[in-house]
Amino acid sequence: MKTVYLETFGCQMNELDSELVRGHLESLGYSFTTETDDADVLLFNTCSVREHAESKAYSRVGIVGKRKKAGEKLILGVLGCMAERDGVDMLRRYPQIDLLCGPGELDKLPMLIDNVVRTAALEHPMAADIEDRVALAGNTSRRSAALSASADDLETLDLARAFDPDRATSGVRSAYVRITRGCNKFCTYCVVPYTRGAEVHRPPDSIVEECRRLAASGVIEVTLLGQTVNHYRYTHGMAVTLDGREQPQIGPGLSAFRNETVDDPNLTTFAKLLARIHDEVPELSRIRFLTSYPKDFGHDVLEVMASRPRICRYLHVPVQSGSNRILKLMNRGYTVEEYLEFTDRVLEVLPDATIAGDIIVGFPTETDEDFELTKDLLRRVPYKNNFIFKYSPRPGTTAINRFEDDVPLDVKKLRNNQLLALQAEIGAAVHAEWVGREVDVLVERITNRSPISDAAPSAADPRISLGAALAPAKGPRDHPSSLAVQISGRTPGDLITVLNVPTRDRAEQLLGTIVRVRIEGSGPLILHGRMVDLDATVPDKLRH
Ligand code: SAH
Ligand code: SF4
Ligand code: F3S
């Protein structure tokens, strides 16, 4: 049987897709390896959001391509957003690529691999087999308003998710759960609506059931995923199969968020979905969600969060720019004033909430004045962190057609660096406020064997650079030598926390558990603390 190497680029959505693909292929008898040399099927699950993301994937594809040219019998597949964006053109430019599979077609991947294997077995493989090796949505999903059951085979991939009973012992006790696919926002710079297609909401029963099954297999933290999670809404009684199961549903127009009656019993809003998961799956210690859209974030969601302690008070709510003129060109649909009204309201209802965001610098026509406004906004909101990106023109988007990429690269770099420095100050102040308090930390990894080792831990969020995550924390570093092993995890507010424990055994025991930590020091992106009950012998795996 075939051995597969699967590498993932891009966002959490892609990480989840890769997990589902892996489960699907394993159920068909494929095995997986982390070494490219041991694999005969090499798959890259790719991201198109910025040019840099694409070049990274192309260089990986290029290396495998060379091995194939040199005569190695390998199957090379490109999955995900790049496949969807570039389409069959990619196969013409890179004939070493055997198969392409868009993010909306991943359920068809085993069939594509089979087709490639069969074609390779032929003595004279025909060039005309391209459609057998390619599964792309071609954005067809946007053409029909109602989603037919047959058009949504992808749902089967989410539904068929493997529930790994080893999770409870392996330390992997956190899982992503998709609630919405695609995006209807069409921010002018962004490829996602083109690569992931129209917004489609999964039926609430399927989502709650998935959470329940994950909890039963040992998961204690779920992160609900969608490009704009707060746009989640499901109208019941519209799309039901013969056996009475509800089907995924295309998102409504944005007017749906105006003047709607959220107490309509036929409507599951995001707030109601959160409440259902919290109330119906009590085994989950942490319920989180990504990414929130600043507009249309109803007060109902904040109220559900305030009344339900296991919903994490953490919002990733990207602003993108602090200039109303730029926000308009980006088609974000809100003003700086509206954004600030929202973040103020969040902190009023949930004073402990942490807020993170994304910023794009160097969007076309961005002036020094626009950039100053972005800095002002950063100073105004207590962001725990911000992901800062240099604008990258993406083929197919409105921005690339409508605006010249007129901010020079060195200006983009300068603005990027200035914002990083400013965010480091803001992040340091936000983190410093936690010093002296006790927090619950979900332990995720052993970051080194001893405090003097150089071994770098990996950050909880792949988008956080390791260097930044481990910026020296202020506070006591003089651990007694008995606390030789460093572990790290996250608070409910997603603050990365490191602490030391005496032995590697102890560290391993604690993986995947929630421990009480007293915070003693902090840095721009990190908290540093000490376990409150270091001597407790048996970690309480089910502690909430
Ligand atoms: N749905 C999320 C974001 C998904 S893309 C949201 O709307 O908040 C993740 C981030 O990548 C975006 O928030 C944006 O900051 C950045 N991004 C997207 N397209 C980009 C582009 N063309 N150039 C630079 N950054 C971009
Ligand atoms: Fe892209 Fe905007 Fe959709 Fe986010 S909301 S995925 S930035 S189009
Ligand atoms: Fe990238 Fe696609 Fe995610 S473009 S950010 S992998 S949705």
XYZ file of C-alpha atoms in Angstrom, residues 65-463:
399
model
C 9.599 17.525 -9.133
C 13.385 17.187 -9.465
C 13.296 13.769 -7.810
C 10.629 12.688 -10.261
C 12.633 13.964 -13.216
C 15.575 11.993 -11.903
C 13.463 8.866 -12.281
C 11.905 8.281 -8.848
C 8.392 6.887 -9.048
C 6.456 9.331 -6.907
C 2.962 10.752 -6.993
C 2.965 14.518 -6.487
C -0.294 16.230 -5.598
C -1.163 19.865 -4.947
C -4.218 20.321 -2.741
C -5.946 23.357 -1.342
C -6.247 26.991 -2.267
C -3.373 27.216 -4.780
C -4.757 24.319 -6.753
C -8.127 26.021 -6.890
C -6.685 29.436 -7.770
C -4.216 28.352 -10.425
C -6.281 25.530 -11.893
C -5.111 23.262 -14.685
C -2.730 25.953 -15.810
C -0.500 24.754 -12.991
C -0.337 21.290 -14.559
C 0.835 22.792 -17.828
C 3.540 24.805 -16.137
C 4.575 22.004 -13.790
C 4.101 18.713 -15.640
C 5.661 16.886 -12.668
C 2.464 17.539 -10.706
C 0.185 14.505 -11.004
C -2.977 15.738 -9.389
C -4.790 18.860 -8.266
C -7.518 18.949 -5.679
C -9.277 22.137 -4.546
C -10.328 22.653 -0.918
C -13.970 22.057 -1.819
C -13.258 18.700 -3.476
C -11.066 16.934 -0.959
C -13.511 14.039 -0.633
C -12.465 13.091 -4.193
C -8.758 12.845 -3.374
C -8.574 9.021 -3.037
C -10.187 8.680 -6.457
C -7.637 11.069 -7.976
C -4.747 9.135 -6.446
C -6.229 5.899 -7.792
C -6.556 7.391 -11.246
C -2.928 8.471 -11.239
C -1.809 5.017 -10.098
C -3.836 3.372 -12.852
C -2.617 5.765 -15.531
C 0.976 5.205 -14.484
C 0.469 1.459 -14.862
C -0.453 1.917 -18.512
C 2.309 1.554 -20.991
C 1.326 4.660 -22.916
C -0.384 7.014 -20.511
C -2.519 9.397 -22.482
C -2.216 13.113 -22.065
C -5.990 13.390 -22.298
C -6.466 12.123 -18.776
C -6.254 15.560 -17.189
C -9.817 15.642 -15.931
C -9.224 12.334 -14.138
C -6.453 13.947 -12.133
C -8.091 17.231 -11.296
C -10.936 18.073 -8.927
C -11.659 21.766 -8.663
C -14.848 23.561 -7.748
C -14.234 26.243 -10.364
C -16.385 28.340 -8.126
C -19.550 26.635 -9.355
C -20.935 26.661 -5.839
C -21.659 30.366 -6.154
C -24.004 29.852 -9.102
C -26.906 28.246 -7.314
C -28.660 29.701 -4.326
C -29.781 26.351 -2.957
C -27.227 23.699 -2.272
C -28.264 20.306 -3.518
C -27.317 17.350 -1.378
C -25.283 15.820 -4.183
C -23.330 19.046 -4.656
C -22.191 18.899 -1.111
C -20.251 15.691 -0.899
C -17.650 17.580 1.056
C -19.903 17.417 4.089
C -19.277 13.682 4.132
C -15.606 14.368 4.773
C -16.397 16.382 7.910
C -18.976 13.823 8.987
C -16.607 10.908 8.460
C -13.968 12.449 10.695
C -11.957 9.838 12.531
C -12.296 10.066 16.301
C -9.032 8.971 17.717
C -9.448 7.189 21.052
C -5.740 7.740 21.704
C -6.253 11.461 22.031
C -6.888 11.180 25.751
C -3.392 9.854 26.286
C -1.466 11.408 23.415
C -1.718 14.950 24.653
C -3.538 16.055 21.495
C -6.680 17.127 23.230
C -7.533 20.146 21.148
C -9.454 19.966 17.874
C -10.790 22.215 15.143
C -14.438 21.924 14.154
C -15.688 23.566 10.988
C -18.944 25.477 11.255
C -18.823 27.485 8.021
C -16.987 26.955 4.774
C -16.134 29.661 2.259
C -16.681 33.392 2.502
C -19.144 35.880 1.034
C -17.340 39.058 2.010
C -15.133 39.758 -1.006
C -12.676 42.060 0.707
C -10.966 43.503 -2.361
C -7.486 42.111 -1.565
C -8.528 38.571 -0.675
C -8.484 35.303 -2.637
C -10.424 33.254 -0.100
C -13.928 33.798 -1.588
C -12.506 32.534 -4.906
C -10.592 29.560 -3.543
C -13.085 28.420 -0.911
C -16.272 29.465 -2.679
C -19.538 30.640 -1.225
C -20.292 30.708 2.477
C -21.905 27.407 3.462
C -23.099 26.705 6.989
C -23.116 23.208 8.426
C -26.243 22.002 10.207
C -26.059 22.682 13.973
C -26.893 19.059 14.810
C -23.861 17.846 12.823
C -21.621 20.354 14.592
C -22.872 19.506 18.088
C -22.586 15.791 17.335
C -19.015 16.232 16.109
C -18.128 18.119 19.312
C -19.741 15.385 21.378
C -17.790 12.656 19.627
C -14.534 14.582 19.896
C -15.152 15.038 23.623
C -15.841 11.315 23.948
C -12.467 10.598 22.317
C -10.663 12.791 24.846
C -10.794 16.298 23.373
C -11.181 19.061 25.967
C -10.831 22.111 23.718
C -12.595 22.763 20.415
C -11.985 25.718 18.157
C -14.899 26.433 15.842
C -13.676 27.523 12.424
C -15.072 29.839 9.799
C -13.726 32.866 7.900
C -16.446 34.966 9.535
C -17.792 32.760 12.345
C -20.266 35.359 13.571
C -22.039 35.162 10.204
C -23.061 31.625 11.042
C -26.793 31.108 10.680
C -28.863 28.114 9.847
C -32.549 28.217 8.962
C -34.258 24.984 9.889
C -36.776 23.150 7.767
C -35.284 24.228 4.443
C -32.972 21.491 3.270
C -33.668 18.041 4.634
C -32.739 14.700 3.087
C -35.196 11.806 2.781
C -33.949 10.348 6.054
C -34.690 13.633 7.811
C -31.131 14.886 8.181
C -30.478 18.550 7.670
C -28.069 19.614 4.944
C -25.459 22.357 4.814
C -26.868 25.663 3.700
C -25.645 28.576 1.586
C -25.305 31.721 3.698
C -27.914 34.440 3.264
C -27.183 37.885 1.837
C -25.694 40.363 4.232
C -29.062 42.103 4.608
C -29.965 39.114 6.775
C -28.037 40.733 9.605
C -30.202 43.826 9.594
C -33.466 43.921 11.538
C -33.648 40.183 11.936
C -35.498 38.582 14.782
C -32.883 36.450 16.435
C -35.437 34.738 18.634
C -36.947 33.050 15.572
C -37.102 29.392 16.686
C -36.361 28.301 13.123
C -33.047 30.101 13.081
C -29.809 28.956 14.707
C -27.575 31.996 15.009
C -23.921 31.874 16.009
C -24.916 32.816 19.564
C -27.392 29.944 19.755
C -24.860 27.523 18.286
C -22.284 28.504 20.910
C -24.837 28.117 23.680
C -25.886 24.694 22.381
C -22.313 23.389 22.252
C -21.568 24.750 25.725
C -24.744 23.335 27.265
C -24.919 20.026 25.394
C -21.245 19.037 25.570
C -20.265 19.684 29.201
C -17.088 17.579 28.828
C -15.495 20.383 26.803
C -13.426 22.624 29.060
C -12.824 25.202 26.365
C -14.885 26.358 23.424
C -13.167 28.866 21.145
C -13.837 30.293 17.699
C -11.951 31.854 14.783
C -12.228 34.305 12.973
C -14.707 36.995 13.977
C -15.760 39.673 11.524
C -15.970 43.123 13.160
C -19.343 43.847 11.640
C -22.546 42.003 12.492
C -21.155 40.684 15.780
C -24.407 40.667 17.689
C -24.741 41.538 21.349
C -26.376 38.124 21.705
C -22.967 36.463 21.201
C -21.394 38.557 23.967
C -24.266 37.701 26.286
C -23.873 33.977 25.620
C -20.134 34.306 26.287
C -20.735 36.233 29.510
C -23.158 33.638 30.848
C -21.182 30.538 29.878
C -17.803 30.165 31.555
C -16.363 27.495 29.290
C -16.603 29.721 26.213
C -13.181 31.327 25.986
C -13.122 35.087 26.249
C -10.860 35.416 23.276
C -11.661 37.232 20.058
C -9.610 37.245 16.900
C -11.220 40.186 15.181
C -8.990 41.653 12.443
C -9.332 45.358 11.703
C -6.933 45.419 8.674
C -6.481 49.224 8.736
C -7.093 52.240 10.948
C -8.010 54.513 8.034
C -11.632 54.768 6.964
C -10.555 55.625 3.434
C -8.497 52.408 3.170
C -11.197 50.308 4.878
C -13.574 51.507 2.189
C -11.181 50.573 -0.615
C -10.805 47.179 1.067
C -14.618 46.757 1.076
C -14.555 45.879 4.767
C -17.972 47.430 5.387
C -17.230 49.136 8.736
C -15.558 52.305 9.943
C -12.856 52.705 12.564
C -15.474 54.255 14.844
C -17.738 51.221 14.474
C -14.816 48.886 15.122
C -13.873 50.757 18.295
C -17.481 50.817 19.446
C -17.382 47.047 19.108
C -14.101 46.417 20.950
C -15.186 48.817 23.724
C -18.443 46.901 24.049
C -16.556 43.583 24.211
C -14.393 44.814 27.078
C -17.370 46.281 28.867
C -19.317 43.000 28.775
C -16.254 40.745 29.177
C -13.589 42.739 31.048
C -11.142 39.809 30.957
C -11.444 39.289 27.210
C -8.310 39.219 25.089
C -8.367 40.653 21.595
C -6.116 39.777 18.668
C -6.156 41.030 15.110
C -4.659 41.254 11.630
C -3.376 44.346 9.835
C -2.392 44.835 6.212
C 0.225 47.536 5.574
C 0.880 49.090 2.183
C -2.555 48.591 0.678
C -2.667 50.575 -2.612
C -2.706 54.357 -2.062
C -1.960 54.014 1.680
C -0.323 57.314 2.708
C 1.748 58.165 5.766
C -1.402 59.774 7.195
C -3.400 56.551 6.684
C -0.616 54.616 8.335
C -0.550 57.014 11.302
C -4.265 56.343 11.744
C -3.528 52.608 11.917
C -0.962 53.283 14.624
C -3.523 55.398 16.512
C -5.973 52.533 16.370
C -3.394 50.073 17.675
C -2.698 52.379 20.611
C -6.410 52.536 21.339
C -7.175 48.753 21.494
C -5.410 46.464 23.995
C -4.384 43.860 21.421
C -2.596 40.840 22.834
C -1.138 40.337 19.370
C -1.604 41.404 15.787
C -0.551 39.542 12.695
C 0.883 42.182 10.392
C 1.052 41.528 6.660
C 2.490 43.468 3.752
C -0.122 43.870 1.028
C 0.371 41.256 -1.667
C -1.613 41.693 -4.893
C -3.464 38.459 -5.652
C -4.544 37.424 -9.144
C -8.301 37.365 -9.565
C -9.086 39.824 -6.773
C -10.755 43.200 -7.248
C -7.815 45.086 -5.762
C -5.302 43.806 -8.291
C -7.548 44.874 -11.146
C -8.636 48.165 -9.715
C -5.556 49.548 -7.957
C -1.900 49.806 -8.739
C 0.342 48.221 -6.072
C 1.875 51.664 -5.578
C 3.368 51.493 -2.078
C 7.046 50.603 -2.601
C 8.320 47.458 -0.913
C 10.741 49.352 1.326
C 7.867 51.523 2.589
C 5.789 48.390 3.253
C 8.726 46.891 5.148
C 9.252 50.051 7.172
C 5.567 50.246 8.113
C 5.548 46.546 8.909
C 8.521 46.936 11.253
C 7.108 50.030 12.910
C 3.845 48.248 13.610
C 5.648 45.186 14.938
C 7.540 47.405 17.358
C 4.387 49.223 18.430
C 2.484 45.951 18.816
C 5.353 44.585 20.946
C 4.877 47.526 23.342
C 1.115 47.050 23.436
C 1.443 43.277 23.802
C 3.938 43.736 26.643
C 1.506 45.997 28.506
C -1.406 43.584 27.957
C 0.636 40.607 29.144
C 2.089 42.518 32.120
C -1.421 43.023 33.487
C -1.614 39.291 34.155
C 1.423 39.213 36.426
C 0.379 38.248 39.944
C -2.820 36.554 38.797
C -3.638 32.864 38.592
C -4.692 31.365 35.278
C -5.612 27.943 33.906
C -3.160 26.731 31.276
C -3.874 23.917 28.835
C -0.431 22.319 28.544
C 0.450 21.657 24.920
C 4.115 20.938 24.600
C 7.434 20.321 26.215
C 9.550 23.205 25.048
C 12.961 22.119 26.245
C 14.751 19.698 28.503
C 16.484 22.232 30.629
C 16.322 25.991 31.025
C 19.828 26.384 29.668
C 19.139 24.410 26.518
C 18.743 26.368 23.268
C 16.002 24.070 22.029
C 13.273 26.251 20.563
C 9.692 25.446 21.380
C 7.077 25.820 18.717
C 4.457 28.462 19.250
C 0.817 27.560 19.755
C -0.224 29.439 16.659
C 1.785 28.601 13.555
C 1.569 32.220 12.511
